[in-house]
XYZ file of C-alpha atoms in Angstrom:
650
model
C 97.003 134.968 -36.253
C 97.605 136.084 -39.811
C 100.016 138.792 -38.695
C 102.181 136.623 -36.741
C 102.847 134.251 -39.524
C 105.985 134.246 -41.505
C 105.875 134.552 -45.084
C 108.336 134.102 -47.707
C 105.982 135.482 -50.655
C 105.375 139.432 -51.319
C 102.108 141.067 -50.832
C 101.507 141.043 -54.534
C 102.476 137.525 -55.145
C 100.058 136.364 -51.990
C 97.252 138.207 -53.590
C 98.055 136.279 -56.999
C 98.240 132.885 -55.445
C 94.952 133.424 -53.623
C 93.389 134.481 -56.756
C 94.946 131.145 -58.597
C 93.305 129.127 -55.896
C 89.939 130.800 -55.990
C 89.879 130.074 -59.703
C 91.188 126.208 -58.883
C 88.297 126.305 -56.454
C 85.348 127.064 -58.910
C 86.702 125.151 -61.664
C 86.759 121.882 -59.353
C 82.918 122.497 -58.643
C 82.357 122.742 -62.488
C 84.015 119.476 -62.765
C 81.338 117.963 -60.821
C 78.631 118.748 -63.290
C 80.646 119.193 -66.476
C 84.079 117.264 -66.934
C 86.714 119.775 -67.529
C 87.966 119.854 -70.776
C 85.382 118.037 -72.341
C 83.019 120.233 -74.844
C 79.361 120.600 -73.754
C 76.401 118.794 -74.979
C 74.736 120.807 -77.586
C 71.463 120.085 -75.911
C 72.983 121.138 -72.608
C 71.273 124.430 -71.147
C 73.442 124.713 -67.952
C 76.419 124.904 -69.850
C 78.636 127.293 -68.331
C 80.952 128.447 -65.257
C 77.863 128.671 -62.918
C 77.002 125.455 -61.163
C 74.447 126.731 -58.615
C 70.556 125.927 -59.623
C 69.526 128.031 -56.714
C 70.295 131.595 -58.142
C 70.014 133.012 -61.548
C 71.840 135.995 -60.254
C 75.540 136.936 -62.258
C 77.017 137.737 -58.795
C 79.001 134.863 -56.822
C 78.104 137.048 -53.649
C 74.298 136.303 -54.313
C 74.757 132.565 -55.019
C 75.603 131.016 -51.488
C 75.688 127.686 -53.315
C 79.317 128.195 -54.702
C 82.284 127.144 -53.115
C 83.894 130.532 -53.858
C 80.810 132.473 -52.175
C 81.680 133.928 -48.533
C 79.164 131.623 -47.288
C 80.880 128.442 -48.020
C 84.087 129.615 -45.553
C 86.401 128.158 -47.953
C 88.329 131.152 -49.218
C 87.912 134.093 -46.947
C 89.726 132.439 -44.114
C 92.556 131.491 -46.439
C 92.636 135.589 -48.002
C 93.010 136.264 -44.179
C 95.648 133.469 -43.276
C 97.416 134.866 -46.201
C 97.130 138.446 -44.858
C 95.428 139.595 -48.404
C 93.743 143.044 -47.904
C 90.057 142.391 -46.983
C 89.076 145.143 -49.752
C 90.287 142.647 -52.500
C 88.471 139.506 -51.136
C 84.865 140.171 -52.718
C 86.817 140.927 -56.354
C 88.667 137.887 -56.189
C 85.448 135.862 -55.417
C 83.778 137.609 -58.293
C 86.625 136.747 -60.743
C 87.113 133.106 -59.657
C 83.290 132.691 -60.138
C 82.843 134.517 -63.703
C 82.791 132.899 -66.913
C 85.990 134.303 -68.056
C 88.007 133.039 -65.086
C 90.416 130.908 -66.814
C 91.330 133.758 -68.930
C 92.861 135.594 -66.058
C 95.352 132.700 -65.270
C 98.372 134.320 -67.154
C 97.955 137.709 -65.370
C 97.878 136.182 -61.943
C 101.001 134.218 -63.103
C 102.893 137.104 -64.380
C 102.161 138.992 -60.841
C 103.430 135.267 -59.325
C 106.535 135.694 -61.029
C 107.386 139.055 -59.898
C 109.852 139.789 -57.406
C 109.935 142.685 -54.888
C 113.068 144.781 -54.026
C 112.755 144.712 -49.914
C 113.907 140.775 -48.671
C 114.179 139.491 -52.123
C 117.312 137.811 -51.660
C 116.301 136.129 -48.306
C 112.824 135.044 -49.667
C 114.794 133.315 -52.644
C 117.272 131.738 -50.536
C 114.247 130.341 -48.288
C 112.448 129.038 -51.734
C 115.544 127.115 -52.880
C 115.937 125.906 -49.455
C 112.286 124.717 -49.112
C 112.514 123.560 -52.706
C 115.288 121.102 -51.775
C 113.622 119.809 -48.918
C 110.681 118.964 -50.894
C 113.079 117.235 -53.479
C 114.568 115.444 -50.365
C 111.305 114.399 -49.196
C 110.162 113.121 -52.787
C 113.348 111.262 -53.186
C 112.508 109.624 -49.864
C 108.842 108.704 -51.185
C 109.986 107.401 -54.543
C 112.974 105.180 -52.668
C 110.155 103.860 -50.235
C 108.191 102.649 -53.438
C 110.909 100.215 -54.401
C 109.100 97.497 -53.332
C 105.992 98.212 -55.026
C 107.520 95.589 -57.935
C 107.197 93.039 -55.311
C 103.634 94.016 -54.186
C 102.882 93.484 -57.970
C 104.757 90.179 -58.314
C 102.268 88.969 -55.182
C 99.556 90.278 -57.014
C 100.303 88.560 -60.152
C 100.752 85.452 -58.443
C 97.481 85.961 -56.483
C 95.942 86.672 -60.130
C 97.179 83.345 -61.408
C 95.941 81.378 -58.286
C 92.262 82.773 -58.752
C 91.876 82.410 -62.496
C 92.623 78.846 -61.982
C 90.065 78.532 -59.590
C 87.336 81.016 -60.511
C 87.197 82.174 -63.697
C 84.573 82.316 -66.249
C 84.432 80.419 -69.132
C 84.999 82.459 -72.198
C 81.958 84.062 -73.794
C 81.754 83.264 -77.949
C 83.028 85.638 -80.067
C 79.554 86.191 -81.708
C 78.097 87.733 -78.575
C 75.153 90.211 -79.021
C 76.681 92.622 -76.920
C 80.068 93.521 -78.318
C 83.177 94.904 -76.419
C 83.162 98.508 -76.689
C 86.470 100.209 -77.387
C 88.576 101.694 -74.629
C 88.137 105.527 -73.901
C 91.509 107.128 -74.092
C 90.219 110.754 -72.866
C 94.103 112.211 -72.229
C 94.588 113.713 -75.386
C 91.572 115.637 -75.410
C 91.436 116.688 -71.629
C 94.945 117.529 -70.795
C 95.003 121.105 -71.509
C 98.437 122.406 -72.203
C 100.060 124.984 -69.179
C 99.617 128.419 -69.536
C 102.310 130.145 -71.457
C 103.271 132.440 -68.421
C 103.878 129.284 -66.264
C 107.086 129.195 -67.610
C 108.252 132.464 -66.590
C 107.884 130.554 -62.791
C 110.976 128.600 -61.213
C 110.292 125.605 -59.721
C 111.184 126.733 -56.165
C 108.567 129.734 -56.528
C 105.984 127.037 -57.437
C 106.909 124.682 -54.553
C 106.723 127.970 -52.314
C 103.506 128.973 -53.543
C 101.848 125.399 -53.110
C 103.400 125.579 -49.538
C 102.015 128.847 -48.411
C 98.545 127.702 -49.796
C 98.483 124.562 -48.111
C 99.627 126.341 -45.164
C 96.864 128.584 -45.266
C 94.423 126.227 -45.986
C 94.803 124.114 -42.795
C 95.575 127.163 -40.668
C 92.475 128.925 -41.817
C 90.385 125.815 -40.842
C 91.017 127.002 -37.323
C 89.717 130.237 -37.676
C 86.692 130.584 -35.664
C 85.528 134.329 -36.284
C 82.345 134.643 -38.384
C 81.899 131.164 -38.164
C 78.269 131.158 -37.480
C 77.790 132.366 -40.917
C 79.758 129.698 -42.806
C 78.148 126.469 -44.250
C 81.561 124.731 -43.573
C 81.123 122.277 -40.722
C 84.359 120.714 -39.693
C 88.304 121.718 -39.294
C 91.021 119.981 -40.967
C 91.995 119.584 -44.779
C 88.880 120.272 -46.766
C 88.592 117.849 -49.782
C 87.687 120.738 -52.061
C 90.992 122.733 -51.210
C 92.911 119.443 -52.113
C 91.062 119.036 -55.523
C 92.243 122.810 -56.014
C 95.546 122.469 -55.588
C 95.806 119.208 -57.351
C 94.278 121.560 -60.320
C 97.099 124.285 -59.629
C 99.658 121.408 -59.724
C 98.152 120.670 -63.534
C 98.438 124.434 -64.101
C 101.797 124.854 -62.694
C 103.051 121.734 -64.784
C 104.510 120.194 -61.878
C 103.900 116.526 -60.964
C 101.532 115.738 -57.980
C 103.938 113.782 -55.797
C 105.885 117.063 -55.228
C 102.285 118.225 -53.804
C 102.483 115.233 -51.723
C 106.216 116.046 -50.298
C 104.576 119.555 -49.522
C 101.508 117.913 -47.402
C 104.462 115.791 -45.470
C 106.690 118.754 -44.809
C 103.396 121.015 -43.494
C 102.676 118.167 -41.415
C 105.956 117.027 -40.050
C 106.804 120.704 -39.050
C 103.395 121.176 -37.359
C 103.771 118.399 -35.559
C 107.000 119.200 -34.823
C 106.168 122.431 -33.546
C 103.058 121.053 -31.435
C 105.461 118.322 -29.663
C 108.192 121.253 -28.909
C 105.410 123.134 -27.125
C 104.401 120.096 -25.152
C 107.755 119.381 -24.465
C 108.261 123.038 -23.208
C 105.319 122.814 -21.064
C 106.320 119.599 -19.344
C 110.062 120.985 -18.701
C 108.576 124.046 -17.394
C 107.483 121.755 -14.572
C 110.644 119.523 -14.501
C 114.203 119.984 -12.552
C 115.961 118.473 -15.445
C 115.976 121.482 -17.614
C 118.048 121.791 -20.722
C 119.821 118.551 -20.422
C 116.178 116.764 -21.007
C 115.672 119.450 -23.753
C 118.596 118.094 -25.702
C 118.211 114.622 -25.100
C 114.589 114.978 -26.571
C 116.039 117.176 -29.744
C 118.226 114.356 -30.246
C 115.839 111.285 -30.138
C 113.914 113.374 -32.437
C 116.567 113.885 -34.997
C 117.495 110.274 -34.942
C 113.504 109.279 -35.852
C 113.746 112.029 -38.544
C 117.190 110.475 -40.053
C 116.035 107.138 -40.134
C 112.514 107.526 -41.097
C 110.938 106.264 -37.839
C 108.116 107.156 -36.079
C 107.891 109.474 -33.321
C 105.003 107.368 -31.629
C 107.378 104.693 -30.585
C 110.224 106.856 -29.032
C 107.945 109.415 -27.422
C 104.669 107.649 -27.002
C 102.693 110.912 -27.311
C 101.906 110.998 -31.096
C 99.562 108.276 -33.083
C 100.078 110.277 -36.740
C 101.537 112.095 -38.946
C 105.125 112.506 -36.963
C 108.412 111.233 -38.531
C 110.930 114.170 -39.849
C 109.997 116.721 -36.844
C 111.437 119.576 -35.065
C 112.774 121.236 -38.433
C 112.967 124.621 -36.920
C 115.177 123.396 -33.590
C 117.265 121.157 -35.456
C 118.049 123.168 -38.539
C 121.736 123.121 -37.674
C 122.224 119.400 -37.002
C 119.857 117.967 -39.691
C 121.580 120.639 -42.049
C 124.870 119.231 -41.506
C 123.938 115.401 -41.520
C 121.730 115.890 -44.460
C 123.576 118.379 -46.751
C 121.277 117.956 -49.682
C 118.558 119.930 -47.757
C 120.324 122.294 -45.753
C 119.996 124.040 -42.588
C 118.047 126.750 -44.140
C 115.635 124.255 -45.573
C 114.211 123.311 -42.679
C 113.863 126.611 -41.089
C 111.769 127.484 -44.046
C 109.608 124.265 -43.473
C 109.050 125.461 -39.989
C 108.407 129.151 -40.481
C 105.974 128.071 -43.488
C 104.074 126.188 -40.953
C 102.652 129.419 -38.973
C 102.535 130.077 -35.539
C 102.952 127.697 -32.601
C 99.260 127.972 -31.585
C 98.207 127.272 -35.097
C 100.205 124.493 -35.533
C 98.907 122.819 -32.411
C 95.419 123.348 -33.725
C 96.510 121.898 -37.077
C 98.362 118.864 -35.732
C 95.322 118.015 -33.315
C 93.239 118.290 -36.978
C 95.330 115.638 -38.735
C 93.666 113.293 -36.129
C 97.133 112.968 -34.155
C 95.023 112.440 -30.727
C 92.298 110.031 -32.156
C 92.339 106.507 -32.504
C 91.698 106.716 -36.082
C 90.164 104.127 -38.337
C 91.621 101.463 -36.664
C 89.636 102.198 -33.844
C 85.964 102.801 -35.801
C 85.088 99.037 -35.310
C 83.567 100.391 -32.130
C 81.269 102.542 -33.881
C 77.246 102.377 -32.914
C 76.233 99.241 -35.213
C 73.437 99.969 -37.723
C 70.485 97.181 -38.136
C 72.104 93.927 -38.729
C 75.655 94.837 -39.602
C 77.914 92.586 -37.058
C 81.056 93.099 -38.962
C 82.498 96.579 -39.531
C 86.018 97.145 -39.114
C 89.006 98.727 -40.853
C 92.484 96.926 -41.876
C 95.562 98.806 -42.204
C 97.236 98.093 -45.416
C 100.495 99.757 -47.207
C 103.715 100.796 -45.868
C 102.556 104.551 -44.851
C 100.956 104.521 -41.654
C 101.777 107.049 -39.059
C 104.087 108.857 -41.589
C 102.594 112.347 -42.210
C 100.316 111.486 -44.860
C 97.674 114.002 -45.376
C 95.133 111.940 -47.256
C 93.377 108.664 -46.491
C 92.188 105.934 -49.085
C 89.488 103.170 -47.810
C 89.121 100.310 -50.496
C 86.301 98.090 -50.019
C 85.698 94.653 -51.824
C 82.284 93.248 -52.373
C 82.817 89.909 -53.952
C 85.161 87.675 -51.655
C 85.812 84.209 -51.023
C 87.921 84.132 -47.961
C 88.503 87.209 -45.308
C 92.226 87.687 -47.283
C 90.273 88.895 -50.412
C 89.324 91.998 -48.494
C 93.004 93.192 -48.688
C 94.508 91.228 -51.437
C 93.119 92.440 -54.445
C 94.514 95.959 -53.491
C 97.845 95.022 -52.549
C 98.909 95.827 -56.133
C 97.858 99.434 -56.042
C 100.837 101.843 -55.400
C 100.144 105.379 -53.882
C 101.483 107.467 -51.184
C 98.129 107.426 -49.094
C 97.641 106.273 -45.519
C 95.653 102.964 -47.015
C 92.564 101.027 -45.300
C 90.613 97.787 -46.537
C 87.171 97.589 -45.181
C 86.286 94.393 -43.835
C 82.373 94.083 -43.397
C 80.040 91.317 -43.378
C 82.174 88.792 -44.369
C 79.677 85.600 -43.680
C 77.100 87.176 -45.895
C 79.683 88.377 -48.667
C 81.177 85.405 -48.917
C 77.918 83.344 -48.961
C 76.547 85.132 -52.108
C 79.832 84.876 -53.741
C 80.274 81.208 -53.320
C 76.630 80.616 -54.363
C 77.137 83.065 -57.671
C 80.550 80.987 -58.433
C 78.507 77.578 -57.916
C 75.983 78.709 -60.369
C 78.802 79.577 -62.869
C 80.134 75.929 -62.818
C 76.553 74.343 -62.782
C 75.665 72.657 -65.871
C 72.890 75.100 -66.903
C 74.870 77.985 -66.713
C 78.018 76.193 -68.435
C 75.344 75.074 -71.386
C 73.908 78.453 -71.560
C 77.259 79.914 -72.064
C 78.386 77.581 -74.943
C 75.121 78.136 -76.566
C 76.186 81.991 -76.528
C 72.833 82.998 -74.333
C 74.315 84.534 -71.593
C 75.008 87.668 -73.665
C 71.607 87.447 -75.426
C 70.401 87.579 -71.645
C 72.720 90.739 -70.963
C 71.549 92.496 -73.936
C 67.805 91.834 -72.883
C 68.303 93.403 -69.587
C 70.135 96.524 -71.063
C 67.558 97.117 -73.086
C 64.974 96.401 -70.110
C 63.136 93.009 -71.580
C 62.168 89.996 -69.445
C 64.659 87.475 -68.797
C 63.984 84.133 -70.108
C 61.818 81.684 -67.598
C 64.355 79.045 -67.746
C 66.975 81.491 -66.305
C 64.664 83.016 -63.551
C 64.132 79.476 -62.315
C 67.505 78.400 -62.390
C 68.888 81.313 -60.392
C 66.160 81.754 -58.147
C 68.376 80.114 -55.111
C 70.539 82.912 -55.358
C 67.836 85.519 -54.538
C 67.828 84.989 -50.660
C 71.402 85.201 -50.094
C 71.745 88.642 -52.613
C 68.734 90.259 -50.924
C 70.680 89.897 -47.486
C 73.961 90.838 -48.889
C 72.348 93.839 -50.648
C 70.654 94.691 -47.322
C 73.798 94.661 -45.495
C 75.893 96.736 -48.184
C 73.302 99.476 -47.895
C 73.745 99.356 -43.858
C 77.293 99.329 -43.984
C 77.401 102.352 -46.198
C 75.597 104.292 -43.816
C 77.974 102.987 -40.964
C 80.857 104.480 -43.496
C 79.186 107.583 -43.589
C 78.991 107.617 -39.823
C 82.590 107.081 -39.399
C 83.595 109.705 -42.048
C 81.259 112.407 -40.047
C 82.906 111.496 -36.613
C 86.164 112.365 -38.199
C 87.802 108.724 -37.561
C 90.124 109.642 -40.526
C 91.390 112.437 -38.837
C 89.589 115.324 -40.904
C 91.649 114.295 -43.674
C 90.259 114.059 -47.267
C 89.370 110.667 -48.098
C 89.330 108.541 -51.343
C 86.509 105.701 -51.714
C 87.414 102.625 -53.993
C 85.206 99.803 -54.079
C 83.998 96.715 -56.529
C 80.786 95.129 -56.765
C 78.972 95.334 -53.247
C 81.826 97.266 -52.082
C 81.004 99.558 -54.717
C 77.420 100.076 -53.352
C 78.635 100.754 -49.612
C 80.429 103.375 -51.054
C 77.319 105.024 -52.993
C 74.931 104.548 -50.010
C 77.463 106.115 -47.772
C 77.331 109.409 -50.303
C 73.765 109.156 -50.458
C 73.583 109.139 -46.514
C 76.284 111.896 -46.451
C 74.011 113.947 -48.629
C 71.164 114.113 -45.958
C 73.010 116.206 -43.806
C 76.008 117.783 -45.595
C 75.795 120.560 -48.101
C 79.222 120.282 -49.568
C 81.894 117.897 -50.829
C 84.285 118.715 -47.383
C 85.070 115.052 -46.653
C 85.462 113.162 -49.668
C 87.941 113.883 -52.228
C 87.552 111.087 -55.307
C 85.248 107.963 -55.819
C 86.011 104.871 -58.111
C 83.074 102.607 -58.226
C 83.932 99.037 -59.930
C 81.206 97.042 -61.139
C 78.635 98.740 -59.485
C 75.172 96.771 -58.664
C 73.624 100.226 -58.671
C 70.574 101.071 -60.496
C 71.040 104.150 -63.071
C 67.526 105.195 -63.377
C 66.320 104.437 -59.578
C 69.205 106.289 -57.574
C 69.799 109.542 -56.986
C 73.336 110.171 -58.688
C 73.297 113.798 -58.208
C 73.181 113.849 -54.810
C 75.932 111.290 -54.587
C 77.941 113.245 -56.910
C 77.856 116.412 -54.916
C 79.470 114.737 -51.894
C 82.725 114.315 -54.126
C 85.024 117.095 -54.563
C 87.041 115.702 -57.023
C 87.117 112.730 -59.889
C 83.945 110.282 -59.787
C 84.518 107.537 -61.734
C 81.945 104.526 -62.857
C 83.938 101.541 -64.552
C 81.666 99.044 -66.108
C 82.023 95.731 -68.201
C 79.542 95.280 -70.917
C 79.726 91.902 -70.871
C 79.420 91.089 -67.061
C 76.229 89.108 -67.483
C 76.570 87.587 -64.214
C 76.207 90.910 -62.389
C 73.200 91.915 -64.475
C 71.301 88.610 -63.740
C 72.326 88.592 -59.996
C 70.583 91.895 -59.711
C 67.866 91.239 -62.164
C 64.973 91.247 -59.547
C 65.267 95.293 -58.641
C 67.194 96.471 -61.535
C 65.546 94.715 -64.552
C 63.956 98.183 -65.759
C 66.316 100.534 -64.321
C 70.035 99.875 -65.802
C 72.892 98.917 -64.205
C 76.032 101.120 -63.514
C 78.388 97.809 -63.633
C 77.411 97.010 -67.035
C 76.621 100.122 -68.836
C 77.474 103.878 -68.543
C 75.598 106.428 -66.292
C 74.173 109.227 -68.228
C 75.210 112.209 -66.051
C 77.020 114.986 -66.466
C 80.404 115.269 -64.019
C 80.810 111.306 -63.660
C 83.773 109.425 -65.561
C 82.206 106.758 -67.449
C 85.092 104.037 -68.066
C 84.471 101.020 -70.378
C 86.770 97.909 -68.748
C 85.475 95.077 -70.685
C 88.974 94.336 -71.973
C 90.174 93.718 -68.612
C 87.027 91.957 -66.865
C 86.346 88.350 -68.397
C 83.666 88.032 -65.666
C 82.437 89.392 -62.640
C 85.094 87.413 -60.563
C 87.515 89.108 -62.416
C 87.297 92.195 -60.234
C 89.361 90.355 -57.548
C 92.405 89.915 -59.489
C 92.055 92.906 -61.875
C 91.128 95.735 -59.699
C 94.649 97.256 -59.121
C 95.443 97.097 -63.060
C 92.203 99.380 -63.557
C 93.220 101.667 -61.197
C 96.661 101.854 -62.587
C 95.472 102.524 -65.852
C 93.009 105.116 -64.750
C 96.152 107.286 -63.576
C 94.226 108.661 -60.356
C 96.766 111.209 -59.329
C 96.322 113.255 -62.714
C 93.405 115.786 -62.389
C 91.569 115.132 -65.459
C 89.925 112.034 -66.963
C 92.078 109.393 -68.311
C 92.192 106.103 -68.779
C 95.355 104.671 -70.648
C 94.918 101.613 -72.939
C 97.759 98.857 -73.069
């Protein structure tokens, strides 16, 4: 397969590109246990570039837990797809896993900037054309986001409505637990681009990222020597996407360009797959050339209007819009001059072989029912409601990443979707509707308690923050509070039980690939955050690496700090793992006091573990119900599309 694949990089450039990806893969694994850009703790004996505890060897080849090890099956199939000489593979792996790996970036960037003599003009033409095509795709994505202002306006109206109904009375300013300052990490973490990156033109960077993504997807289909790989599934590996995210940081280009590249690869792969399918149909049909040109005309119309092919052909579920790049290059190049005919040809060429593209298209989930069909998944225990609701504008539009959003403190079914409407990104998004009866019941009983005379009097006296201070320091709660809140216990215990079981169901959905073997971002607040954590714990029981989940954000999480296996959960996430907490969320602390009193609580204090970003959102969260309307604001300030940890203060 590798020999048939058309490339517009020289052999030296492909070697350098493979090396940079390998270094990025290893740096991403380091980020799991030590946030990149942060200095190590003085007492941290594990500081260094090695992340595995199974081997004390200095050789990558002898440390099977490393992502850059041959055993992972992550890099060598990509090297093969890039047609890099196999004699160089071990050296690339060892370099990537060395303690001085980042010092080699400049050298590989210089190699990437070199031009070969033979065919250089053709390569330059194709690289420029592809870069224009990606720019056009990005422009289309930015144009589609014009409606984002309307979404935020609706979210503000939702906020105003719910503030009036459910806001918690203000805590006196002399509270025992004072608000901690916002953590602004950007200045200390955003490393300057390597100087040599200035030697690379923008179109060279785009072509390198395009080639690496195409090779990553094609490599996932390679079955040779697959028995010795720990990698379990085909498709777009979350670790590769995190590595590409880091590469865009090193290349000093915006992530939205990489998203445009993802869409170009998806569309071209799907176009070739559809072309192959149609040709097979035509070989058995007398309609001949007329049917062929009619079909191409329809595909062209779909591409220009941004419509989904599924509605026209009835064959594709996702992703398929601007398809048929190679076959339609002359036509589309004329109608869309900013891209040019050669841009579509370049996109089609970079996608690889017909057979490879068909397989890649299948891995995206084109033939499956998708998350909207997963409500048919096997039920676990007493979980009676568990289904996904499509939200946002980007379904069936070539997105190669999925986002699952989970509410956990709600008063109606609308609250499973409305808190997320203000969040703007370019992923295919789903809200999880789970156990609404139980979640609404426990949310309502907590809110009723908040408005009770007992709670109001304790608040007025400032006693609630004293209680929270006691909980944080693992002291006993006042007897009056224990008796006053006893009626919450029964409903809370049921809701916690259901959230744990829903987490297992979510893990089952991901393992079965309902999301189409695409990287997943999981974001949840309150009990929804607990669903995510239990999902990660369940994945850790069978999975050896972070193939499925790219990023996780837990907001106001009712999860014990000392009593849970955070390390196992962290290993299931390839990229950023964020714990957002509010130090004045006394209601969260009281509601979960029975099981978490002496174990700490992630929703009200930081989790002391390397590799987890702890973000203090006390200035945003007035009480636990604030997560209903403040979630999208927090996510905006987290700047999730950056690689490094950041929380922008107002």
